[in-house]
Amino acid sequence: MEADFPTWEPGIRRDYPPLRGERQADVLIVGGGLTGATCSALLTAQGARVVLLEAHLLGMGDSFACTGKVTGQLAGVYTTVARTVGMDAASAYARLMREAVLGVRALCDSFRLPCQPREQDVYVFAETEDDLPALQNLSALEAKLGFPAAPAPDAGGCPFPVELSLRMPNQLTLSPLPYLLGLIEAAERQGCEVYEHSPVRAIDGRRAITPGGSVEAAWIVLATGSPIGCTALPRLAMMQQRACAAVVLQGGAPLHASHLSVQPDELTLRPIPGGALLAWDMGRAGTRQHEARQTVLERTLKALLPEYRVQERILRQDVWSGDGLPLIGSIRPEASHLLMATGYSGWGVANAYLAARIITGQIMGRPLPEASLFRPDRRYPSHAGVMLREGANVAGGYLSGLLRPGAPVCTHMSGRLRYNLDAGRWECPCHGSTFTVLGETLAGPAMENAKVSAHQRQ
Ligand SMILES: Cc1cc2nc3c(=O)[nH]c(=O)nc-3n(C[C@H](O)[C@H](O)[C@H](O)COP(=O)(O)OP(=O)(O)OC[C@H]3O[C@@H](n4cnc5c(N)ncnc54)[C@H](O)[C@@H]3O)c2cc1C
């Protein structure tokens, strides 16, 4: 069984009880990851009565794998936004991300969170000559967006040879789990009720129902990664759950900065005591891309980081959006009390802050002027959904997801599940829902447990 804390940031957890009986609140937050934690802290600080329901343990979803790099300079994400939505949107998003990094820092300081925030330079590198045009385009775009990024002759002490690195000064690193748990404790001190082991199995109007009880609230925030229960096809087509691994490395030369590949699906590296923390895109959840990406990861570790020893691997997912902008706000105009926040494309700490800011503004009647950019029901450029499918192995994705005989069926839209041996869980290739070996829901959009027969468990 997985431990409650990653080995690189051991800690002690508090236990929270499961929900029993009926509760009422101004705001119900479903999901205790970075989004749920940041929303509870900002909403309670504004005086809202908040209940937080977590299906399992706080922070054990995708946030458990977060490697804690907090930056407004989202490398390739702005390139996608500029291409799909336009330069104005990219500029507005860049400004909000800059403010989000400052906001995260202010939360750390004002709540005295035990998450060791540190200012640190980030170096974005081109590993080979083939990557140089991408780095050049990035540097031009970042300059237009007002981010200083200068070529770094020493590549910031990158532990392997690179063609060229750009230095992006004054970014932040922190320990994500202590940050998240600290935010929830701060919210609790201001009256937030917190329940673990309380999966929401149905939402009926303003009431969310769990096995032990229910919560009625004026607003319901789905902070569940992919929004549970969502079956709206345009929205689902704009989201893709991509598997991503955090690899804890020990030994090797000490790092004094973070390093990101200019290629969005390649490695990122940050320093931790005694070693480094690597993040690696494993391809679209539930597909055969996993095996291929695993092989490249092993090769990369041997070739580029031979002095480091692998201590732990943590596999999770993150939700990418087709146009690069997160999806934050009311799910549908006719049910405006039901809000969602997801699609962070690998950058959850700063985006969760932005989501909490937008959601708090909407609920408190002081909407952020730029909020409409992120509306989940926005009109998507026709090519944006197609971009998500680029590089996805269709034969190993949607089609085999529907056709694979004998596999358990996803309770969201009946995709056939694939068992991921490395992660030890069932994954749906259609929309990324995941289930334990016994079929218990881990991540949405599925809400109900899947039926896994005895022979399928073997
Ligand atoms: C390997 C890796 C490295 C990363 N590194 C970084 C990084 O360096 N910097 C950065 O900014 N971001 C990083 N990210 C991205 C970041 O971790 C995610 O964007 C972020 O954690 C998403 O948070 P969330 O709260 O939306 O989702 P989650 O953390 O998944 O939280 C959702 C919660 O909802 C709960 N839930 C689901 N269904 C229900 C239900 N029915 N009822 C009740 N609860 C439910 C789940 O149990 C879960 O706890 C990384 C991601 C990965 C995978």
XYZ file of C-alpha atoms and ligand atoms in Angstrom:
511
model
C 0.000 0.000 0.000
C 1.150 3.555 -0.788
C 2.415 5.604 2.185
C 0.562 8.730 3.321
C 3.493 11.009 2.378
C 6.007 10.756 -0.474
C 9.486 9.744 0.756
C 10.917 13.133 -0.224
C 8.714 15.039 2.219
C 7.807 12.789 5.147
C 5.248 14.196 7.575
C 2.438 13.449 9.968
C -1.206 13.573 8.993
C -4.304 14.375 10.963
C -7.306 12.118 10.575
C -10.667 13.574 9.580
C -13.930 11.690 10.152
C -16.320 10.520 7.426
C -19.526 12.513 6.951
C -22.479 11.215 8.993
C -25.964 12.740 8.725
C -27.194 15.906 7.046
C -25.217 19.175 6.859
C -25.845 22.609 5.377
C -23.324 25.123 4.064
C -22.871 28.141 1.824
C -20.341 26.234 -0.244
C -19.666 22.525 -0.608
C -16.260 21.665 -2.014
C -15.961 18.136 -3.406
C -12.331 16.982 -3.491
C -9.438 17.650 -1.137
C -6.560 18.232 -3.567
C -4.748 21.490 -4.336
C -7.925 22.980 -5.823
C -10.193 22.032 -2.906
C -7.604 23.163 -0.347
C -6.989 26.561 -1.965
C -10.722 27.177 -2.499
C -11.509 26.324 1.153
C -8.791 28.672 2.429
C -9.839 31.625 0.245
C -13.590 31.123 0.766
C -13.434 30.767 4.560
C -11.148 33.812 4.718
C -14.010 35.739 3.059
C -16.481 34.490 5.655
C -18.222 31.681 3.709
C -19.499 28.596 5.579
C -17.686 25.756 3.825
C -17.876 21.948 3.950
C -15.101 19.951 2.260
C -15.741 16.318 1.275
C -12.857 14.066 0.223
C -13.526 10.556 -1.137
C -10.334 9.050 0.328
C -7.525 10.949 2.125
C -6.766 14.638 1.611
C -4.053 15.245 -0.950
C -3.753 11.649 -2.127
C -5.175 12.314 -5.631
C -3.110 13.889 -8.405
C -1.738 16.437 -5.942
C 0.184 13.613 -4.219
C 2.596 13.480 -7.179
C 3.010 17.252 -7.513
C 6.689 18.160 -7.516
C 6.107 21.659 -6.131
C 7.472 23.924 -8.843
C 5.424 27.114 -8.794
C 5.938 29.327 -11.781
C 4.003 31.720 -13.945
C 6.213 30.829 -16.898
C 4.333 27.805 -18.127
C 6.717 27.052 -21.014
C 4.709 25.555 -23.909
C 1.253 26.274 -22.428
C 1.260 29.929 -23.549
C 2.300 28.812 -27.036
C -0.885 26.695 -27.158
C -3.059 29.531 -25.823
C -1.573 32.053 -28.278
C -2.134 29.615 -31.177
C -5.670 28.526 -30.282
C -7.283 31.509 -28.545
C -4.972 34.429 -29.384
C -2.277 36.676 -27.987
C -4.648 38.769 -25.830
C -5.788 35.650 -23.985
C -2.165 34.487 -23.552
C -1.213 37.916 -22.124
C -4.146 37.977 -19.705
C -3.420 34.400 -18.572
C 0.301 35.205 -18.112
C -0.567 38.216 -15.953
C -2.955 36.172 -13.813
C -0.331 33.433 -13.417
C 2.251 35.995 -12.283
C -0.261 37.226 -9.696
C -1.005 33.623 -8.712
C 2.657 32.943 -7.864
C 2.640 36.026 -5.625
C -0.690 34.871 -4.153
C 0.690 31.411 -3.343
C 3.677 33.037 -1.645
C 1.351 35.315 0.353
C -0.720 32.304 1.515
C 2.464 30.524 2.647
C 3.503 33.580 4.650
C 0.168 34.695 6.086
C -0.863 31.183 7.230
C 2.759 30.265 8.118
C 2.427 27.052 6.121
C 5.168 24.496 6.881
C 5.918 23.989 3.176
C 9.374 25.559 2.843
C 8.717 28.061 0.030
C 11.952 29.022 -1.706
C 12.704 31.430 -4.502
C 14.657 29.648 -7.168
C 15.677 30.111 -10.795
C 14.180 27.871 -13.445
C 16.120 26.915 -16.584
C 14.247 25.827 -19.697
C 16.587 23.807 -21.895
C 16.882 22.557 -25.463
C 18.526 19.165 -25.156
C 19.419 18.798 -28.831
C 19.801 21.068 -31.840
C 16.341 19.946 -33.000
C 14.835 21.611 -29.913
C 16.473 25.011 -30.574
C 13.649 26.460 -32.734
C 11.141 25.632 -29.965
C 13.378 27.409 -27.422
C 13.760 30.402 -29.723
C 9.962 30.645 -30.212
C 9.438 30.323 -26.477
C 11.928 33.081 -25.737
C 10.186 35.418 -28.243
C 6.742 34.649 -26.791
C 7.880 35.024 -23.166
C 9.392 38.423 -24.011
C 6.031 39.535 -25.475
C 4.292 38.297 -22.321
C 6.639 40.355 -20.173
C 8.658 37.495 -18.675
C 12.393 37.998 -18.481
C 14.191 34.958 -19.914
C 17.864 35.259 -20.791
C 20.252 32.656 -22.291
C 22.333 31.072 -19.527
C 25.903 30.186 -20.532
C 26.344 27.753 -17.621
C 22.875 26.159 -18.114
C 22.259 26.681 -14.402
C 24.335 23.628 -13.468
C 22.082 21.189 -15.364
C 23.429 17.682 -14.549
C 23.551 16.644 -18.238
C 24.735 18.408 -21.398
C 22.224 20.649 -23.173
C 22.418 22.774 -26.339
C 21.050 25.950 -24.730
C 19.188 27.019 -21.578
C 17.067 30.067 -20.834
C 17.151 31.379 -17.258
C 13.847 32.425 -15.728
C 14.639 34.089 -12.402
C 12.739 34.219 -9.114
C 10.309 31.323 -9.397
C 9.138 29.328 -6.378
C 9.465 25.777 -5.098
C 7.581 24.373 -2.117
C 6.488 21.095 -0.531
C 3.002 20.584 -1.996
C 1.489 18.226 0.580
C 2.361 20.348 3.652
C 1.116 23.379 1.646
C -2.201 21.652 0.865
C -2.765 20.192 4.344
C -1.741 23.525 5.913
C -4.305 25.406 3.811
C -7.046 22.996 4.906
C -6.060 23.391 8.562
C -6.168 27.171 8.128
C -9.661 26.878 6.609
C -10.713 24.581 9.447
C -9.568 27.158 12.006
C -12.000 29.550 10.310
C -14.914 27.129 10.580
C -14.590 24.856 7.532
C -15.920 21.320 8.198
C -13.653 18.655 6.686
C -14.599 15.015 6.032
C -12.456 12.214 4.603
C -13.624 8.808 3.305
C -16.764 10.540 2.041
C -17.158 9.934 -1.703
C -19.947 11.896 -3.376
C -22.021 9.295 -5.206
C -24.741 11.579 -6.581
C -25.632 15.261 -6.852
C -29.307 16.090 -6.729
C -29.824 19.820 -7.297
C -28.030 21.534 -4.429
C -27.545 18.342 -2.412
C -24.541 16.014 -2.646
C -25.014 12.494 -1.369
C -22.332 10.283 0.185
C -22.729 6.782 1.695
C -22.899 8.256 5.235
C -24.975 11.401 4.712
C -25.524 14.440 2.534
C -24.682 18.144 2.298
C -27.008 20.843 1.006
C -25.265 23.994 -0.179
C -26.013 27.123 -2.165
C -22.877 26.453 -4.239
C -21.154 23.179 -5.107
C -17.535 23.235 -6.323
C -16.314 20.111 -8.116
C -12.613 20.145 -7.239
C -12.239 16.535 -8.320
C -9.791 16.887 -11.235
C -12.045 15.799 -14.095
C -15.525 16.912 -12.934
C -17.444 13.950 -11.574
C -20.607 13.061 -13.432
C -19.819 15.284 -16.454
C -21.134 13.772 -19.691
C -21.168 16.908 -21.863
C -19.226 15.813 -24.912
C -17.761 19.167 -26.039
C -16.313 19.693 -22.573
C -14.985 16.152 -22.297
C -13.418 16.487 -25.738
C -11.525 19.514 -24.413
C -9.991 17.618 -21.504
C -7.467 14.851 -21.559
C -6.145 13.007 -18.542
C -2.456 12.366 -19.045
C -0.546 10.043 -16.759
C 2.557 11.552 -15.203
C 5.230 10.036 -12.951
C 7.175 11.720 -10.163
C 10.514 9.939 -9.696
C 12.449 10.543 -6.472
C 16.201 10.402 -7.232
C 18.910 10.211 -4.608
C 22.660 10.886 -4.954
C 24.222 12.683 -7.925
C 25.579 16.215 -8.011
C 23.538 18.672 -5.912
C 21.220 20.901 -7.975
C 20.652 24.559 -7.185
C 17.861 25.274 -9.692
C 14.976 23.589 -11.487
C 15.321 22.477 -15.108
C 12.468 22.028 -17.595
C 12.688 20.625 -21.081
C 11.278 22.944 -23.730
C 9.357 19.891 -24.991
C 6.200 19.685 -22.845
C 6.180 15.874 -22.608
C 9.842 15.580 -21.577
C 11.491 15.756 -18.173
C 11.406 18.408 -15.488
C 13.825 18.299 -12.572
C 13.953 20.132 -9.253
C 16.345 19.896 -6.321
C 15.352 18.136 -3.094
C 17.559 17.373 -0.084
C 20.061 14.683 -1.144
C 18.891 14.460 -4.725
C 16.362 15.534 -7.317
C 12.712 15.116 -8.161
C 11.906 14.313 -11.754
C 8.498 14.561 -13.422
C 7.820 12.618 -16.593
C 4.770 12.538 -18.880
C 3.577 8.932 -19.361
C 1.098 9.632 -22.164
C -2.628 9.468 -22.273
C -4.161 7.579 -19.317
C -5.414 4.064 -20.021
C -3.584 3.621 -23.324
C -0.540 1.746 -24.581
C 1.448 4.990 -24.621
C 2.352 4.146 -21.024
C 4.652 1.239 -21.942
C 6.462 3.205 -24.653
C 6.961 6.230 -22.386
C 8.206 3.945 -19.593
C 10.916 2.560 -21.902
C 12.042 6.079 -22.889
C 12.108 7.098 -19.211
C 14.408 4.167 -18.311
C 16.690 5.049 -21.234
C 16.742 8.726 -20.225
C 17.579 7.943 -16.594
C 20.506 5.745 -17.679
C 21.820 8.144 -20.317
C 21.364 11.507 -18.580
C 21.276 10.822 -14.847
C 23.437 7.700 -14.259
C 24.724 8.950 -10.892
C 21.243 9.112 -9.389
C 19.460 6.160 -7.739
C 15.687 5.788 -8.086
C 14.158 5.774 -4.599
C 10.453 6.028 -5.345
C 8.041 6.414 -8.261
C 4.616 7.990 -7.833
C 2.160 7.686 -10.704
C -0.799 10.009 -11.066
C -2.540 11.999 -13.779
C -3.155 15.582 -14.672
C -5.889 17.076 -16.814
C -4.795 18.971 -19.931
C -7.084 21.321 -21.783
C -7.187 21.595 -25.573
C -6.698 25.360 -25.799
C -4.194 25.585 -22.914
C -6.523 27.556 -20.615
C -7.913 25.866 -17.490
C -11.669 25.276 -17.191
C -12.967 27.256 -14.213
C -16.513 28.373 -13.374
C -20.128 27.240 -13.698
C -20.470 23.987 -15.589
C -23.735 25.010 -17.288
C -25.597 28.352 -17.351
C -28.844 26.631 -16.289
C -27.166 25.235 -13.141
C -24.842 28.113 -12.324
C -24.428 26.991 -8.684
C -22.428 23.960 -9.868
C -18.796 24.981 -10.438
C -15.731 23.138 -11.660
C -11.992 23.812 -11.854
C -9.573 21.647 -13.801
C -7.389 21.489 -16.952
C -4.177 22.821 -15.419
C -1.884 21.178 -18.026
C 0.727 20.174 -15.444
C 0.765 23.416 -13.410
C -1.584 22.801 -10.484
C -0.305 25.031 -7.662
C -0.592 28.394 -9.439
C -3.693 27.355 -11.405
C -5.463 26.135 -8.250
C -4.820 29.605 -6.801
C -6.297 31.219 -9.928
C -9.285 28.834 -9.721
C -9.863 29.685 -6.054
C -9.656 33.390 -6.874
C -12.196 33.124 -9.712
C -14.567 30.876 -7.746
C -14.390 33.003 -4.608
C -15.068 36.130 -6.715
C -18.078 34.501 -8.381
C -19.553 33.246 -5.095
C -18.929 36.476 -3.196
C -20.444 38.617 -5.975
C -17.135 40.209 -6.988
C -16.339 38.398 -10.242
C -12.830 38.627 -11.649
C -13.089 40.616 -14.929
C -11.081 37.978 -16.829
C -13.175 35.051 -15.508
C -15.036 34.589 -18.799
C -11.788 33.479 -20.492
C -11.863 30.312 -18.398
C -15.595 29.478 -18.567
C -15.979 25.717 -18.989
C -18.795 26.323 -21.488
C -16.709 28.687 -23.621
C -16.680 28.257 -27.376
C -13.617 26.278 -28.271
C -11.679 26.914 -31.463
C -12.458 23.979 -33.767
C -8.818 22.830 -33.899
C -8.313 22.879 -30.108
C -10.021 19.534 -29.382
C -8.120 17.970 -32.255
C -4.845 19.102 -30.659
C -5.580 17.025 -27.606
C -5.877 13.946 -29.736
C -2.596 14.693 -31.523
C -0.081 12.112 -30.446
C -2.757 10.023 -28.764
C -2.705 6.465 -29.994
C -6.264 6.133 -31.217
C -5.975 2.372 -31.603
C -4.908 2.196 -27.971
C -7.339 4.899 -26.882
C -10.971 5.550 -27.693
C -11.467 2.607 -30.053
C -9.921 -0.181 -28.040
C -11.443 1.489 -24.966
C -14.840 0.723 -26.377
C -14.035 -2.632 -27.943
C -11.702 -4.466 -25.560
C -13.740 -7.551 -24.643
C -13.773 -9.074 -21.165
C -12.420 -5.975 -19.350
C -14.453 -4.226 -16.617
C -16.645 -1.370 -17.791
C -16.238 2.267 -16.701
C -19.294 3.573 -14.836
C -19.004 6.963 -16.562
C -19.729 6.219 -20.241
C -19.078 2.455 -20.516
C -15.485 2.541 -21.801
C -13.586 -0.717 -21.268
C -10.952 -0.335 -18.566
C -7.289 -1.195 -18.956
C -5.223 -2.391 -15.973
C -2.065 -0.330 -15.467
C 0.436 -2.676 -13.845
C 2.863 0.080 -12.803
C 0.162 2.179 -11.161
C -1.791 -0.846 -9.825
C -5.179 0.460 -10.925
C -7.808 0.279 -13.680
C -7.823 3.243 -16.079
C -10.404 4.286 -18.640
C -8.893 5.344 -21.971
C -11.957 7.427 -22.877
C -11.981 10.119 -20.178
C -9.365 8.973 -17.682
C -11.467 7.687 -14.739
C -9.408 5.411 -12.491
C -10.405 2.586 -10.119
C -8.590 0.434 -7.570
C -7.890 -3.220 -8.372
C -11.244 -4.048 -6.762
C -13.106 -1.386 -8.767
C -13.441 1.405 -6.167
C -13.514 4.855 -7.850
C -10.294 6.843 -7.461
C -10.754 9.663 -9.955
C -13.636 10.918 -12.042
C -15.498 11.690 -14.135
C -16.896 8.297 -12.937
C -18.730 8.527 -9.588
C -19.837 4.923 -9.104
C -17.525 1.984 -8.353
C -16.856 -0.399 -11.276
C -17.775 -4.086 -11.148
C -14.591 -6.145 -11.270
C -15.206 -9.892 -11.259
C -12.921 -12.337 -9.453
C -11.187 -13.546 -12.655
C -10.538 -9.943 -13.764
C -8.696 -9.250 -10.510
C -6.170 -11.988 -11.203
C 3.984 13.754 -11.532
C 3.336 15.103 -11.444
C 4.122 16.222 -11.165
C 3.529 17.488 -11.071
N 4.334 18.551 -10.771
C 3.770 19.781 -10.645
C 4.577 20.903 -10.275
O 5.791 20.804 -10.074
N 3.971 22.101 -10.126
C 2.627 22.271 -10.334
O 2.133 23.404 -10.194
N 1.837 21.223 -10.675
C 2.376 19.976 -10.837
N 1.581 18.916 -11.164
C 0.138 19.134 -11.423
C -0.665 19.131 -10.139
O -0.246 18.096 -9.293
C -2.151 18.958 -10.466
O -2.534 19.894 -11.457
C -2.991 19.200 -9.229
O -2.567 18.321 -8.214
C -4.465 19.007 -9.482
O -5.119 19.211 -8.254
P -6.675 18.950 -8.074
O -7.034 19.385 -6.710
O -7.396 19.557 -9.223
O -6.833 17.370 -8.250
P -6.543 16.206 -7.194
O -5.317 16.419 -6.427
O -6.643 14.928 -7.973
O -7.750 16.314 -6.186
C -9.040 15.834 -6.495
C -9.574 15.150 -5.253
O -10.952 14.855 -5.476
C -11.234 13.628 -4.829
N -12.454 13.081 -5.421
C -12.610 12.549 -6.663
N -13.887 12.120 -6.810
C -14.526 12.401 -5.644
C -15.862 12.193 -5.174
N -16.768 11.586 -5.954
N -16.190 12.604 -3.927
C -15.272 13.222 -3.123
N -13.986 13.417 -3.522
C -13.624 13.024 -4.760
C -10.001 12.781 -5.112
O -9.900 11.703 -4.196
C -8.889 13.807 -4.980
O -8.333 13.851 -3.684
C 2.135 17.645 -11.266
C 1.342 16.525 -11.542
C 1.915 15.257 -11.622
C 1.035 14.065 -11.879
